[in-house]
Coordinates of C-alpha atoms in Angstrom, one line a residue:
M23 CA 144.4 139.3 119.8
V24 CA 142.5 139.1 116.4
S25 CA 144.7 138.5 114.5
Q26 CA 141.6 137.9 111.7
A27 CA 139.9 141.4 112.0
E28 CA 140.9 143.0 109.1
P29 CA 138.9 146.6 109.2
S30 CA 138.3 145.9 105.2
A31 CA 136.9 142.7 105.9
S32 CA 134.2 141.9 102.7
P33 CA 130.6 141.4 104.6
Q34 CA 131.5 137.1 103.6
I35 CA 134.8 137.2 105.6
E36 CA 133.0 139.1 108.3
A37 CA 130.2 136.4 108.2
V38 CA 132.6 133.6 108.4
R39 CA 134.9 134.8 111.1
A40 CA 131.3 135.3 113.4
E41 CA 130.6 131.8 112.7
Q42 CA 133.5 130.4 113.9
V43 CA 132.7 132.1 117.1
R44 CA 129.9 130.1 117.2
L45 CA 131.2 127.2 116.8
L46 CA 133.6 128.2 120.0
Y47 CA 130.4 129.0 122.0
A48 CA 129.0 125.7 120.9
N49 CA 129.8 123.1 123.3
A50 CA 130.6 123.4 127.4
L51 CA 131.5 119.7 127.8
G52 CA 135.1 120.3 128.0
M53 CA 134.9 122.2 130.7
Y54 CA 133.2 120.0 132.3
A55 CA 135.4 117.3 130.9
T56 CA 138.6 119.6 132.1
F57 CA 136.9 120.0 135.9
L58 CA 136.7 116.0 136.8
A59 CA 141.1 115.8 135.3
G60 CA 141.7 118.2 137.6
V61 CA 139.7 116.4 140.2
A62 CA 140.4 113.1 139.6
I63 CA 144.7 115.1 139.7
A64 CA 143.8 116.1 143.0
A65 CA 142.3 113.3 144.8
L66 CA 145.5 111.1 143.4
F67 CA 147.9 113.6 145.1
V68 CA 145.8 114.0 148.3
Y69 CA 145.9 109.9 148.2
Q70 CA 149.2 110.0 147.6
G71 CA 150.5 112.0 150.5
V72 CA 151.9 114.2 147.8
M73 CA 149.1 117.3 147.9
R74 CA 147.9 119.1 151.0
P75 CA 144.1 118.5 151.2
W76 CA 143.6 123.0 151.2
W77 CA 145.9 123.1 148.7
A78 CA 143.4 120.8 146.6
A79 CA 140.5 122.5 147.5
V80 CA 141.9 125.9 146.3
W81 CA 143.8 125.1 142.7
L82 CA 140.4 122.9 142.1
G83 CA 138.4 126.2 143.9
V84 CA 140.3 128.4 141.1
M85 CA 139.5 126.1 139.1
V86 CA 135.8 126.2 139.5
V87 CA 135.9 130.1 139.4
H88 CA 137.4 130.7 136.2
I89 CA 135.4 127.5 134.6
S90 CA 131.7 129.2 135.6
I91 CA 132.4 132.9 134.5
R92 CA 133.2 131.1 130.9
L93 CA 130.1 129.8 131.9
L94 CA 128.0 132.7 132.4
I95 CA 130.2 134.6 129.7
R96 CA 128.6 131.6 126.6
R97 CA 125.1 131.5 128.5
S98 CA 125.1 135.5 127.5
F99 CA 126.8 134.8 124.1
Q100 CA 124.0 132.5 122.8
S101 CA 121.6 135.2 124.0
S102 CA 123.1 138.3 122.4
P103 CA 121.4 139.6 120.1
T104 CA 124.3 141.4 118.3
A105 CA 126.8 138.4 118.6
A106 CA 127.3 137.9 114.8
T107 CA 128.4 141.8 114.3
D108 CA 130.0 142.0 117.5
W109 CA 132.3 138.2 117.0
R110 CA 135.3 140.6 118.2
A111 CA 134.5 141.0 121.3
W112 CA 133.7 137.8 122.2
A113 CA 136.3 136.0 120.2
N114 CA 138.9 138.1 122.5
R115 CA 136.2 136.6 125.5
F116 CA 137.4 133.9 125.3
T117 CA 140.2 133.7 124.1
A118 CA 140.7 135.0 127.7
G119 CA 138.3 132.4 129.2
A120 CA 140.7 129.9 127.7
G121 CA 144.1 131.8 128.0
V122 CA 143.0 131.9 131.9
A123 CA 142.5 128.4 132.4
G124 CA 145.7 127.3 130.9
I125 CA 147.4 129.0 133.9
T126 CA 145.0 127.3 135.5
W127 CA 147.2 123.8 134.3
G128 CA 150.2 125.4 133.8
I129 CA 151.3 127.5 136.9
G130 CA 149.1 125.6 138.6
G131 CA 150.8 122.3 137.6
I132 CA 154.1 123.5 138.4
L133 CA 152.4 124.7 142.0
I134 CA 151.2 121.1 142.8
M135 CA 154.5 119.3 141.2
P136 CA 155.0 116.7 143.6
P137 CA 159.0 116.9 144.6
G138 CA 160.7 113.9 144.3
R139 CA 158.0 111.6 142.8
F140 CA 159.2 111.6 138.7
D141 CA 156.2 108.4 137.9
L142 CA 154.0 111.6 139.5
Q143 CA 154.7 114.3 138.0
M144 CA 155.1 112.7 134.0
L145 CA 151.4 111.6 135.0
L146 CA 150.1 115.2 135.2
I147 CA 152.5 116.8 131.9
L148 CA 150.9 113.7 129.9
T149 CA 147.0 115.0 131.8
V150 CA 147.8 118.7 131.1
T151 CA 149.1 117.3 127.4
S152 CA 146.1 115.5 126.8
I153 CA 144.1 118.2 127.8
V154 CA 145.5 120.6 125.6
Y155 CA 145.0 117.9 122.2
A156 CA 141.6 117.4 123.3
T157 CA 140.5 120.9 122.8
L158 CA 142.3 121.2 119.7
S159 CA 138.6 120.5 118.0
A160 CA 136.5 122.6 120.0
F161 CA 138.8 125.6 120.2
A162 CA 140.2 125.1 116.8
S163 CA 138.1 126.7 114.8
W164 CA 139.8 129.9 117.1
F165 CA 143.0 129.4 116.3
P166 CA 143.9 132.8 118.7
A167 CA 141.9 130.4 121.5
F168 CA 143.9 127.6 121.1
F169 CA 147.3 129.0 121.1
A170 CA 146.2 131.3 124.4
F171 CA 145.8 128.0 126.2
E172 CA 148.3 125.1 124.4
V173 CA 151.0 128.1 125.5
T174 CA 149.8 129.1 128.9
S175 CA 149.2 125.2 130.0
I176 CA 152.4 123.5 128.0
A177 CA 155.5 126.4 128.4
P178 CA 155.8 126.7 132.0
I179 CA 155.7 123.0 131.6
G180 CA 158.2 123.1 129.3
I181 CA 160.2 126.0 131.4
W182 CA 159.5 123.7 134.8
C183 CA 161.6 120.8 133.7
A184 CA 164.3 122.5 132.0
L185 CA 165.2 124.1 135.5
Q186 CA 165.1 121.3 137.3
G187 CA 168.9 120.2 135.4
D188 CA 168.8 116.8 135.4
T189 CA 169.2 114.4 132.0
T190 CA 165.9 113.3 131.9
H191 CA 163.6 116.3 132.9
W192 CA 165.4 118.0 130.0
V193 CA 164.5 115.4 127.6
V194 CA 161.0 116.5 128.1
A195 CA 161.1 120.2 128.3
I196 CA 162.9 118.9 124.3
C197 CA 159.9 116.9 124.0
C198 CA 157.8 119.3 125.2
A199 CA 159.4 122.2 122.5
I200 CA 158.6 119.8 119.9
W201 CA 155.0 119.1 120.6
L202 CA 154.3 122.8 120.9
P203 CA 155.2 124.6 117.5
A204 CA 154.0 120.7 116.4
V205 CA 150.6 120.8 117.3
S206 CA 149.7 124.7 116.7
I207 CA 150.3 124.4 112.9
L208 CA 148.1 121.2 112.7
A209 CA 145.2 123.9 114.8
R210 CA 146.3 126.3 112.8
R211 CA 145.9 124.4 109.5
H212 CA 142.3 122.8 110.8
E213 CA 141.3 126.7 111.5
R214 CA 141.6 127.4 108.3
T215 CA 140.1 124.5 106.7
L216 CA 137.1 124.5 108.8
A217 CA 137.3 128.6 107.5
R218 CA 137.5 127.1 103.8
S219 CA 134.2 124.5 104.8
L220 CA 132.6 127.7 106.0
T221 CA 133.0 129.7 103.0
L222 CA 132.0 127.4 100.5
Q223 CA 129.0 127.0 102.8
L224 CA 127.6 130.4 102.6
E225 CA 128.9 130.6 99.1
N226 CA 126.7 127.9 98.3
A227 CA 124.1 129.8 100.1
A228 CA 124.3 132.5 98.9
L229 CA 124.1 130.6 95.2
A230 CA 120.8 128.9 96.0
D231 CA 119.5 132.0 97.8
D232 CA 120.3 133.5 94.6
L233 CA 118.8 130.8 92.8
R234 CA 115.6 131.9 94.3
A235 CA 115.3 135.2 93.6
Q236 CA 115.9 134.8 90.1
K237 CA 112.9 131.6 90.0
V238 CA 110.8 134.6 92.2
M239 CA 111.4 137.1 89.2
V240 CA 110.9 134.3 86.7
E241 CA 107.8 133.6 87.8
Q242 CA 106.7 137.4 88.7
A243 CA 107.6 137.8 84.8
S244 CA 105.9 134.9 83.5
L245 CA 102.4 136.4 85.7
A246 CA 103.1 139.7 83.9
K247 CA 103.4 137.8 80.8
S248 CA 99.8 136.3 81.4
R249 CA 98.2 139.2 82.7
F250 CA 99.6 141.1 79.8
L251 CA 98.0 138.6 77.3
A252 CA 94.5 138.3 79.4
T253 CA 94.1 142.2 79.1
A254 CA 95.6 142.0 75.3
S255 CA 93.0 138.8 75.0
H256 CA 89.9 140.6 76.6
D257 CA 90.5 144.2 74.3
L258 CA 90.8 141.7 71.2
R259 CA 88.4 139.3 71.7
Q260 CA 85.3 142.4 71.9
P261 CA 85.5 143.2 68.3
V262 CA 86.0 139.5 67.0
H263 CA 83.3 138.8 69.7
A264 CA 80.9 141.2 67.6
L265 CA 82.4 140.5 63.6
G266 CA 81.9 137.3 64.1
M267 CA 77.7 137.8 65.1
F268 CA 77.5 140.6 62.4
I269 CA 78.6 137.6 60.3
G270 CA 76.1 135.2 61.5
A271 CA 73.4 138.2 61.2
L272 CA 75.0 138.9 57.7
R273 CA 73.8 134.4 56.6
S274 CA 70.0 134.6 57.4
H275 CA 69.8 137.8 54.8
R276 CA 69.5 136.8 51.2
L277 CA 72.8 138.3 49.3
P278 CA 74.2 137.8 45.7
P279 CA 77.1 134.6 45.7
R280 CA 79.5 137.1 45.5
S281 CA 78.1 138.9 48.9
V282 CA 78.2 135.1 50.1
T283 CA 81.8 134.8 48.7
L284 CA 83.2 137.5 50.3
I285 CA 81.4 136.3 54.1
D286 CA 83.2 133.7 53.5
H287 CA 86.5 134.4 53.3
I288 CA 85.6 136.5 56.3
D289 CA 84.5 133.8 58.8
A290 CA 87.5 132.2 57.9
S291 CA 89.5 135.0 59.2
V292 CA 87.5 135.2 62.1
G293 CA 87.9 132.0 62.7
S294 CA 91.7 132.3 62.5
L295 CA 91.5 134.4 65.3
D296 CA 89.2 132.4 67.0
S297 CA 91.6 129.4 66.2
L298 CA 94.8 131.7 68.0
F299 CA 92.4 133.3 70.8
T300 CA 90.7 129.8 71.9
S301 CA 94.6 129.0 72.6
L302 CA 95.5 131.3 74.7
L303 CA 92.2 130.3 76.9
D304 CA 93.3 126.6 76.5
I305 CA 96.4 128.4 78.1
S306 CA 94.7 130.7 80.9
K307 CA 92.4 127.7 81.8
L308 CA 95.6 124.9 82.6
D309 CA 96.9 127.9 84.6
A310 CA 93.8 128.6 86.5
G311 CA 93.2 125.5 87.7
V312 CA 90.2 125.0 86.3
V313 CA 91.2 122.0 83.9
E314 CA 90.5 118.2 86.3
G315 CA 91.3 114.9 84.6
H316 CA 87.8 112.6 85.4
P317 CA 89.9 109.3 84.3
V318 CA 87.8 106.3 83.1
H319 CA 88.7 103.1 80.7
V320 CA 89.5 104.4 77.6
P321 CA 90.3 102.0 74.9
V322 CA 93.5 103.0 72.9
A323 CA 92.4 101.9 69.3
P324 CA 88.8 103.4 68.6
L325 CA 90.4 106.8 69.8
F326 CA 93.5 106.6 66.8
G327 CA 91.4 105.3 64.3
R328 CA 89.3 108.5 65.1
I329 CA 92.7 111.0 65.5
C330 CA 93.6 109.2 61.8
R331 CA 90.5 109.4 60.3
D332 CA 90.2 113.2 61.1
L333 CA 94.2 113.7 59.4
E334 CA 94.0 111.1 56.7
G335 CA 93.3 113.6 54.1
E336 CA 96.2 116.0 54.8
A337 CA 98.7 113.2 55.0
A338 CA 97.4 111.9 51.3
S339 CA 97.7 114.6 49.9
K340 CA 101.7 115.1 51.3
Q341 CA 101.7 111.5 50.4
V342 CA 103.1 110.9 54.1
G343 CA 102.2 107.1 55.7
L344 CA 100.0 107.1 58.0
T345 CA 100.2 104.1 60.3
V346 CA 98.3 102.7 62.7
V347 CA 99.6 99.9 64.6
P348 CA 96.7 97.1 65.9
T349 CA 95.6 96.7 69.6
A350 CA 93.7 95.7 72.2
L351 CA 95.3 97.9 74.6
A352 CA 92.8 100.7 77.2
V353 CA 94.1 103.0 79.1
R354 CA 93.0 105.0 83.1
S355 CA 92.7 108.5 81.4
D356 CA 90.3 110.8 80.3
P357 CA 88.6 110.5 77.4
I358 CA 88.4 114.0 75.9
L359 CA 92.2 115.2 77.3
L360 CA 92.9 112.5 76.4
E361 CA 92.9 112.7 73.1
R362 CA 93.3 116.6 73.1
I363 CA 96.8 115.4 74.0
L364 CA 97.1 113.2 71.0
R365 CA 95.8 115.4 68.4
N366 CA 98.3 117.7 69.4
L367 CA 101.2 115.2 68.5
I368 CA 99.3 113.5 65.7
G369 CA 98.7 115.9 63.9
N370 CA 102.3 118.1 64.5
A371 CA 104.1 114.7 63.2
V372 CA 101.7 114.7 60.4
R373 CA 102.0 119.0 59.4
Y374 CA 106.5 118.4 59.8
T375 CA 107.0 115.3 58.3
Q376 CA 107.1 115.9 54.5
T377 CA 108.5 112.2 53.2
G378 CA 108.4 109.0 54.7
R379 CA 105.5 108.1 57.1
V380 CA 103.6 108.7 61.0
V381 CA 103.7 105.1 62.9
I382 CA 101.0 105.2 65.6
G383 CA 101.0 102.1 68.1
V384 CA 101.1 101.5 71.5
R385 CA 103.6 99.6 74.1
R386 CA 103.4 98.0 76.9
L387 CA 105.7 99.0 79.8
G388 CA 105.3 95.6 82.5
A389 CA 102.2 94.6 84.1
H390 CA 101.0 98.1 84.8
R391 CA 101.6 100.8 82.7
V392 CA 101.2 101.1 78.6
S393 CA 103.4 103.6 76.4
L394 CA 101.3 105.8 73.7
E395 CA 104.2 106.7 70.9
V396 CA 103.9 108.8 68.0
W397 CA 107.0 108.5 65.0
D398 CA 108.1 110.0 62.4
T399 CA 110.1 111.0 60.2
G400 CA 110.2 114.7 60.3
P401 CA 113.0 117.1 60.7
G402 CA 113.7 116.2 64.3
I403 CA 114.4 118.2 67.4
A404 CA 118.5 118.8 68.6
E405 CA 119.1 117.8 71.7
D406 CA 119.5 121.6 72.8
Q407 CA 115.9 122.4 71.8
R408 CA 114.8 119.3 73.4
E409 CA 112.8 121.8 76.5
A410 CA 112.2 124.0 74.5
V411 CA 109.4 123.0 72.2
F412 CA 107.0 122.2 75.1
E413 CA 107.5 126.2 76.3
E414 CA 104.5 129.0 74.5
F415 CA 104.6 130.5 70.9
Y416 CA 108.5 128.4 70.2
Q417 CA 108.3 126.9 66.6
L418 CA 111.2 125.1 64.9
S419 CA 110.7 125.8 61.4
N420 CA 108.8 129.1 61.9
P421 CA 110.9 131.8 61.9
D422 CA 108.3 134.2 59.6
R423 CA 105.1 132.9 62.1
D424 CA 102.9 131.9 58.7
R425 CA 99.5 131.3 61.0
T426 CA 99.3 127.7 59.2
K427 CA 101.7 126.6 60.8
G428 CA 100.6 126.4 63.9
L429 CA 101.0 129.0 66.8
G430 CA 103.7 127.2 69.1
L431 CA 101.1 126.4 71.7
G432 CA 100.0 122.5 71.2
L433 CA 103.2 121.2 73.0
A434 CA 102.9 123.5 75.5
I435 CA 99.1 122.5 76.5
V436 CA 99.9 119.2 76.3
R437 CA 103.1 119.6 78.5
R438 CA 100.0 120.5 80.7
L439 CA 97.8 118.3 80.7
S440 CA 99.8 115.5 80.9
E441 CA 100.8 117.1 84.3
I442 CA 97.3 117.4 85.2
L443 CA 96.1 113.0 84.1
G444 CA 99.2 112.5 85.6
H445 CA 100.7 110.8 82.4
Q446 CA 105.1 111.3 81.8
L447 CA 105.3 112.8 78.9
S448 CA 109.0 112.7 77.2
V449 CA 110.3 113.0 73.3
E450 CA 113.6 111.7 72.1
S451 CA 114.7 113.1 68.7
R452 CA 117.8 112.3 65.7
P453 CA 117.4 115.6 63.4
G454 CA 117.2 114.5 60.3
H455 CA 115.9 111.1 61.0
G456 CA 112.4 112.0 63.0
S457 CA 110.8 111.7 66.0
V458 CA 109.4 109.8 69.1
F459 CA 107.0 111.5 71.5
R460 CA 105.7 109.2 74.1
L461 CA 103.0 109.4 76.6
I462 CA 103.2 106.7 79.3
A463 CA 99.9 105.6 81.2
E464 CA 98.2 103.6 83.4
R465 CA 97.2 100.5 82.0
A466 CA 93.3 100.3 82.2
D467 CA 92.5 96.8 83.4
P468 CA 91.1 94.4 81.0
G469 CA 88.2 93.8 83.3
E470 CA 87.0 96.9 83.8
A471 CA 83.9 98.0 81.0
A472 CA 84.2 101.0 78.8
P473 CA 82.0 103.4 79.6
A474 CA 78.7 103.3 77.5
P475 CA 77.6 106.1 75.4
A476 CA 75.1 108.5 75.4
E477 CA 72.3 107.7 73.8
P478 CA 71.2 110.8 71.7
I479 CA 67.8 112.0 72.6
A480 CA 65.5 113.9 70.8
L481 CA 64.5 117.0 71.2
A482 CA 61.9 119.6 69.7
D483 CA 62.8 123.2 68.5
P484 CA 62.5 125.7 71.6
R485 CA 59.6 128.2 71.2
P486 CA 61.0 132.0 70.5
G487 CA 61.4 133.4 73.3
L488 CA 62.9 136.8 74.5
I489 CA 65.8 136.8 75.3
L490 CA 67.9 139.8 77.1
A491 CA 71.4 140.6 76.6
I492 CA 73.5 142.7 78.0
D493 CA 77.2 143.7 77.4
D494 CA 78.5 147.4 78.1
E495 CA 79.6 147.5 74.2
A496 CA 77.5 149.4 71.8
A497 CA 78.8 147.0 68.7
I498 CA 78.1 144.5 70.7
R499 CA 74.7 144.5 72.0
T500 CA 73.9 145.5 68.5
A501 CA 75.1 142.1 66.9
M502 CA 73.8 140.2 69.7
A503 CA 70.5 141.4 69.2
E504 CA 70.6 141.4 65.1
L505 CA 71.6 137.9 65.3
L506 CA 69.0 136.5 68.1
R507 CA 66.9 138.2 66.0
S508 CA 67.7 136.2 63.5
W509 CA 67.4 133.4 65.0
G510 CA 63.5 134.5 65.9
H511 CA 63.7 135.4 69.0
E512 CA 62.3 139.0 70.9
V513 CA 65.8 140.8 72.6
V514 CA 65.7 143.4 75.0
A515 CA 69.6 144.6 74.6
A516 CA 70.9 146.6 78.0
A517 CA 74.8 148.0 79.0
G518 CA 73.6 146.6 82.6
G519 CA 71.8 145.8 85.5
D520 CA 69.4 149.3 86.1
E521 CA 68.8 149.7 82.2
A522 CA 67.8 145.9 81.7
L523 CA 65.6 147.0 85.1
A524 CA 64.4 149.6 83.7
A525 CA 63.7 147.9 80.2
L526 CA 62.3 145.1 81.3
N527 CA 59.6 147.8 83.3
K528 CA 58.9 149.8 80.5
Q529 CA 57.6 146.4 78.4
G530 CA 56.3 144.2 81.5
S531 CA 57.6 141.1 80.7
Q532 CA 60.1 138.6 81.7
P533 CA 63.0 137.6 79.8
D534 CA 63.0 133.7 79.3
L535 CA 67.0 134.0 79.2
I536 CA 69.4 136.1 80.0
I537 CA 73.1 136.9 77.9
C538 CA 75.2 138.6 80.0
D539 CA 78.9 139.8 80.0
Y540 CA 80.9 139.0 83.0
R541 CA 82.5 142.2 82.9
L542 CA 81.1 145.2 83.2
Q543 CA 81.6 149.1 83.4
G544 CA 81.2 149.1 87.5
E545 CA 79.5 145.8 87.9
D546 CA 79.9 141.9 87.9
G547 CA 77.9 140.1 84.9
V548 CA 76.9 137.0 88.3
A549 CA 75.7 139.8 90.5
V550 CA 73.4 141.9 87.4
I551 CA 72.3 138.2 86.9
R552 CA 71.1 137.6 90.3
R553 CA 69.6 140.8 90.5
L554 CA 67.8 140.6 87.6
A555 CA 66.7 137.5 89.9
A556 CA 65.4 138.2 92.5
A557 CA 63.7 141.5 90.8
F558 CA 61.6 138.8 89.4
G559 CA 61.4 136.2 92.4
S560 CA 62.2 133.6 89.9
E561 CA 65.5 132.0 88.5
I562 CA 66.0 132.6 85.0
P563 CA 68.4 130.8 82.8
A564 CA 71.4 132.7 82.2
I565 CA 74.9 132.3 80.1
L566 CA 78.1 134.0 80.9
L567 CA 80.2 135.3 78.4
T568 CA 83.8 137.6 79.4
G569 CA 86.7 137.6 76.7
D570 CA 89.0 137.0 79.7
T571 CA 91.7 134.7 79.5
A572 CA 92.8 135.7 83.4
A573 CA 92.9 133.2 85.2
D574 CA 91.0 134.8 88.9
R575 CA 88.2 135.6 86.5
I576 CA 87.7 132.4 85.2
R577 CA 87.5 130.6 88.6
E578 CA 85.6 133.5 89.5
A579 CA 82.8 132.3 86.5
Q580 CA 83.6 128.8 86.6
A581 CA 82.5 129.2 90.6
S582 CA 79.0 131.9 89.9
G583 CA 77.3 127.7 88.3
Y584 CA 76.3 129.8 84.6
P585 CA 77.2 128.4 81.3
L586 CA 80.2 130.4 80.9
L587 CA 81.1 131.1 77.0
H588 CA 84.1 132.5 75.7
K589 CA 84.7 135.7 73.1
P590 CA 84.7 135.2 70.3
L591 CA 82.2 133.2 70.0
A592 CA 80.9 131.5 67.5
H593 CA 77.6 131.6 66.3
A594 CA 76.5 128.1 65.8
R595 CA 77.3 127.0 69.3
L596 CA 76.1 130.2 71.0
R597 CA 73.1 129.2 69.1
A598 CA 73.5 126.0 70.4
T599 CA 73.4 126.7 73.8
V600 CA 70.9 128.8 74.0
T601 CA 68.7 125.8 72.3
S602 CA 69.8 124.3 74.5
L603 CA 68.7 126.5 78.2
L604 CA 65.4 127.2 76.2
R605 CA 64.6 124.1 75.9
Q606 CA 65.1 123.7 79.5
A607 CA 62.8 126.9 80.3
P608 CA 59.7 125.5 82.1
Q609 CA 56.9 127.4 79.8
R610 CA 55.1 130.6 81.5
A611 CA 51.9 131.3 81.6
G612 CA 52.0 135.1 82.0
T613 CA 54.9 137.8 81.8
P614 CA 55.1 139.8 85.4
G615 CA 57.1 142.4 85.5
P616 CA 60.0 143.1 88.5
A617 CA 59.1 143.6 91.4
E618 CA 58.7 147.2 92.6
A619 CA 61.7 147.2 95.5

């Protein structure tokens, strides 16, 4: 009975067939409607005296029985966990029920046909054909079910009309013979159209699932790349960090001029490495979500002026014009992050423009927004590369990876910072003519005052202090101790918490400052600092150092509340942080050792 039950049907075809069968059982309204039509016909015939009440009761009783059975089957289908996989059996059950319903109207209609009342006969025939046509939308999702109902309800009545022998009934029989295949063809087309629609839905759903799977794969690949970069970055930062501190310590010695020159060259190479690591760290911080914007009133003109003063030498050396269009507008943004964005955009424009000029200005966009724009006459960007330039390490004109042309991280950072600030970033370009980058931001209220710059506070040089340096790598401990001693401090170096406690207990002194690596062998730098503070019974100023760029580690380290510095660390920055913390530290009356546990 189920013509579509191909033994080797594909999973997609099986799913379509299962959905067709589900639609058969989706609506029970047609059963109630046909029963009410039967009640109306029986009541009319009884009223007209052409049908005995008991015979009407029998006919309606048969209808009630088969409708009740079909409703129970429908409920079983809806609660069956195997309805989708066992769709053939459920389709056969429904088709059998449809055939019984058709017999009730076809054979039953002949049995209740009032003799000699052509008007009532035509009313019954029109009722049956109307019911069949009404079930087209409900049954045609599965053609065998509709065909079973149609044939069993119309064919008997058509045959009965043909057997009456008169011309009028013969015309009705011919109409039934024409109507039957016409409606069958219509139902068959309806089923095929529905099957194609369901197939397209399943294909679209499969494509959506595949797209989600591909997205998950891309995200996992991105996370794997980030983990690799974080691990590689940490391992590379350690020796570079130690090298930077050794250079700082060497600078405190009297050296021949030739040695100083060599140290300068070494320092420049370390600076290049530091630039790469800093860019990687910026990406990691942005991915970690630890960078937050604090919007304030930011006048645009001073910001443009400061950036262009820093770049005018590079522009002049290439004979590239660098022009700022005067403006009195201001935006609501984070001044530090906004300057980072504009420095990248303007710096790229100057770097890649060989002839012509770079123009920076602001354009009003209505009453509440402005567009900060950087125009250049550089080589331009092809349309198929305008999204790629915002990806990490992507550079258009640097196939040999010349580090003097940047690292390909600037625009990736720009896009992330723009998203943090809620600014809209776009680019337009014509290859061979130049590009324009636009940053659309909220215009600041003209009546809002810009924050006043903080007055510098004169501080005296700090006194020399006892500094505890903790790192699990011997080269870094040695370099740290040499550098700190060259600044006049006393240093205790240790590889971990136990060694630090033992050394301080032996010396009988409490450190004025702790400099601790965040990731130690088997220990957590924050836990070590807190353990030492508990041993001395008081808080001790501390600095965390880390070579990690993993997002979760950055979040954990920053959540500790201790100043976090990233390796490789410029010795000048370390010295500034040490100086600041020692100035804030109270003068100690004595130097007690750690409390005995």
